[in-house]
């Protein structure tokens, strides 16, 4: 029997994380307000952001942290609706 990882980032691709963040924050403009890095604020796109994030560990760490925060926010929002 295989054990499931409790890490929400386990098996999650960076492109999927980025797309979910862009959708949740309704575009790069608001995402850039959350994480002020040039790939989100200056002519942003998924592909250019992925290139930067794959090369820059500190930026990827910030994106992953924001993703985890977003997941907690979604969970809180869902529990309030019930």
PDB file of C-alpha atoms in Angstrom:
ATOM      1  CA  UNK A   1       0.000   0.000   0.000  1.00  0.00           C
ATOM      2  CA  UNK A   2       1.465   3.356  -1.057  1.00  0.00           C
ATOM      3  CA  UNK A   3       1.320   6.304   1.283  1.00  0.00           C
ATOM      4  CA  UNK A   4      -0.146   9.561   0.031  1.00  0.00           C
ATOM      5  CA  UNK A   5       1.988  12.657   0.529  1.00  0.00           C
ATOM      6  CA  UNK A   6       0.365  15.313   2.697  1.00  0.00           C
ATOM      7  CA  UNK A   7       2.381  18.011   0.950  1.00  0.00           C
ATOM      8  CA  UNK A   8      -0.029  19.989  -1.283  1.00  0.00           C
ATOM      9  CA  UNK A   9       2.872  20.772  -3.636  1.00  0.00           C
ATOM     10  CA  UNK A  10       3.703  17.084  -4.143  1.00  0.00           C
ATOM     11  CA  UNK A  11       3.190  16.172  -7.787  1.00  0.00           C
ATOM     12  CA  UNK A  12       2.035  19.694  -8.660  1.00  0.00           C
ATOM     13  CA  UNK A  13       3.666  21.183 -11.731  1.00  0.00           C
ATOM     14  CA  UNK A  14       4.927  24.759 -11.638  1.00  0.00           C
ATOM     15  CA  UNK A  15       2.858  25.707 -14.691  1.00  0.00           C
ATOM     16  CA  UNK A  16      -0.326  24.445 -13.007  1.00  0.00           C
ATOM     17  CA  UNK A  17       0.504  26.391  -9.827  1.00  0.00           C
ATOM     18  CA  UNK A  18       1.104  29.566 -11.812  1.00  0.00           C
ATOM     19  CA  UNK A  19      -2.091  29.179 -13.850  1.00  0.00           C
ATOM     20  CA  UNK A  20      -4.146  28.656 -10.677  1.00  0.00           C
ATOM     21  CA  UNK A  21      -2.611  31.750  -9.082  1.00  0.00           C
ATOM     22  CA  UNK A  22      -3.284  33.888 -12.165  1.00  0.00           C
ATOM     23  CA  UNK A  23      -6.884  32.674 -12.194  1.00  0.00           C
ATOM     24  CA  UNK A  24      -7.401  33.158  -8.446  1.00  0.00           C
ATOM     25  CA  UNK A  25      -5.954  36.681  -8.489  1.00  0.00           C
ATOM     26  CA  UNK A  26      -7.792  37.472 -11.735  1.00  0.00           C
ATOM     27  CA  UNK A  27      -4.711  38.211 -13.787  1.00  0.00           C
ATOM     28  CA  UNK A  28      -1.073  39.106 -13.546  1.00  0.00           C
ATOM     29  CA  UNK A  29      -1.738  42.647 -12.333  1.00  0.00           C
ATOM     30  CA  UNK A  30      -3.169  41.509  -8.999  1.00  0.00           C
ATOM     31  CA  UNK A  31      -0.690  38.634  -8.780  1.00  0.00           C
ATOM     32  CA  UNK A  32       2.098  41.197  -9.223  1.00  0.00           C
ATOM     33  CA  UNK A  33       0.651  43.128  -6.277  1.00  0.00           C
ATOM     34  CA  UNK A  34       1.002  40.003  -4.137  1.00  0.00           C
ATOM     35  CA  UNK A  35       4.516  39.155  -5.332  1.00  0.00           C
ATOM     36  CA  UNK A  36       6.315  42.150  -6.782  1.00  0.00           C
ATOM     37  CA  UNK A  37       8.649  40.528  -9.299  1.00  0.00           C
ATOM     38  CA  UNK A  38       9.262  41.796 -12.803  1.00  0.00           C
ATOM     39  CA  UNK A  39       7.999  38.655 -14.566  1.00  0.00           C
ATOM     40  CA  UNK A  40       4.532  39.440 -13.128  1.00  0.00           C
ATOM     41  CA  UNK A  41       4.568  43.217 -13.545  1.00  0.00           C
ATOM     42  CA  UNK A  42       6.400  43.938 -16.810  1.00  0.00           C
ATOM     43  CA  UNK A  43       4.817  42.388 -19.921  1.00  0.00           C
ATOM     44  CA  UNK A  44       3.861  39.160 -18.114  1.00  0.00           C
ATOM     45  CA  UNK A  45       3.025  35.806 -19.652  1.00  0.00           C
ATOM     46  CA  UNK A  46       2.879  32.249 -18.370  1.00  0.00           C
ATOM     47  CA  UNK A  47       5.847  31.143 -20.500  1.00  0.00           C
ATOM     48  CA  UNK A  48       8.158  34.042 -19.583  1.00  0.00           C
ATOM     49  CA  UNK A  49       7.230  33.695 -15.917  1.00  0.00           C
ATOM     50  CA  UNK A  50       7.943  29.952 -15.989  1.00  0.00           C
ATOM     51  CA  UNK A  51      11.385  30.541 -17.514  1.00  0.00           C
ATOM     52  CA  UNK A  52      12.243  33.010 -14.754  1.00  0.00           C
ATOM     53  CA  UNK A  53      10.801  30.908 -11.918  1.00  0.00           C
ATOM     54  CA  UNK A  54      12.625  27.768 -13.039  1.00  0.00           C
ATOM     55  CA  UNK A  55      15.953  29.632 -12.876  1.00  0.00           C
ATOM     56  CA  UNK A  56      15.334  31.681  -9.722  1.00  0.00           C
ATOM     57  CA  UNK A  57      14.858  29.692  -6.530  1.00  0.00           C
ATOM     58  CA  UNK A  58      13.896  32.631  -4.273  1.00  0.00           C
ATOM     59  CA  UNK A  59      11.101  33.677  -6.657  1.00  0.00           C
ATOM     60  CA  UNK A  60       9.822  30.123  -7.008  1.00  0.00           C
ATOM     61  CA  UNK A  61       9.762  29.823  -3.217  1.00  0.00           C
ATOM     62  CA  UNK A  62       7.625  32.962  -2.994  1.00  0.00           C
ATOM     63  CA  UNK A  63       5.225  31.625  -5.638  1.00  0.00           C
ATOM     64  CA  UNK A  64       4.912  28.280  -3.849  1.00  0.00           C
ATOM     65  CA  UNK A  65       4.268  30.063  -0.528  1.00  0.00           C
ATOM     66  CA  UNK A  66       1.579  32.209  -2.106  1.00  0.00           C
ATOM     67  CA  UNK A  67       0.028  29.084  -3.635  1.00  0.00           C
ATOM     68  CA  UNK A  68      -0.177  27.431  -0.206  1.00  0.00           C
ATOM     69  CA  UNK A  69      -1.726  30.626   1.195  1.00  0.00           C
ATOM     70  CA  UNK A  70      -4.264  30.625  -1.652  1.00  0.00           C
ATOM     71  CA  UNK A  71      -5.214  27.013  -0.893  1.00  0.00           C
ATOM     72  CA  UNK A  72      -5.826  27.923   2.772  1.00  0.00           C
ATOM     73  CA  UNK A  73      -7.909  30.941   1.718  1.00  0.00           C
ATOM     74  CA  UNK A  74     -10.022  28.791  -0.621  1.00  0.00           C
ATOM     75  CA  UNK A  75     -10.583  26.262   2.154  1.00  0.00           C
ATOM     76  CA  UNK A  76     -11.655  29.023   4.578  1.00  0.00           C
ATOM     77  CA  UNK A  77     -13.981  30.537   1.983  1.00  0.00           C
ATOM     78  CA  UNK A  78     -15.607  27.153   1.317  1.00  0.00           C
ATOM     79  CA  UNK A  79     -16.136  26.457   5.008  1.00  0.00           C
ATOM     80  CA  UNK A  80     -17.792  29.867   5.479  1.00  0.00           C
ATOM     81  CA  UNK A  81     -20.263  29.147   2.679  1.00  0.00           C
ATOM     82  CA  UNK A  82     -21.525  25.974   4.400  1.00  0.00           C
TER      83      UNK A  82
END
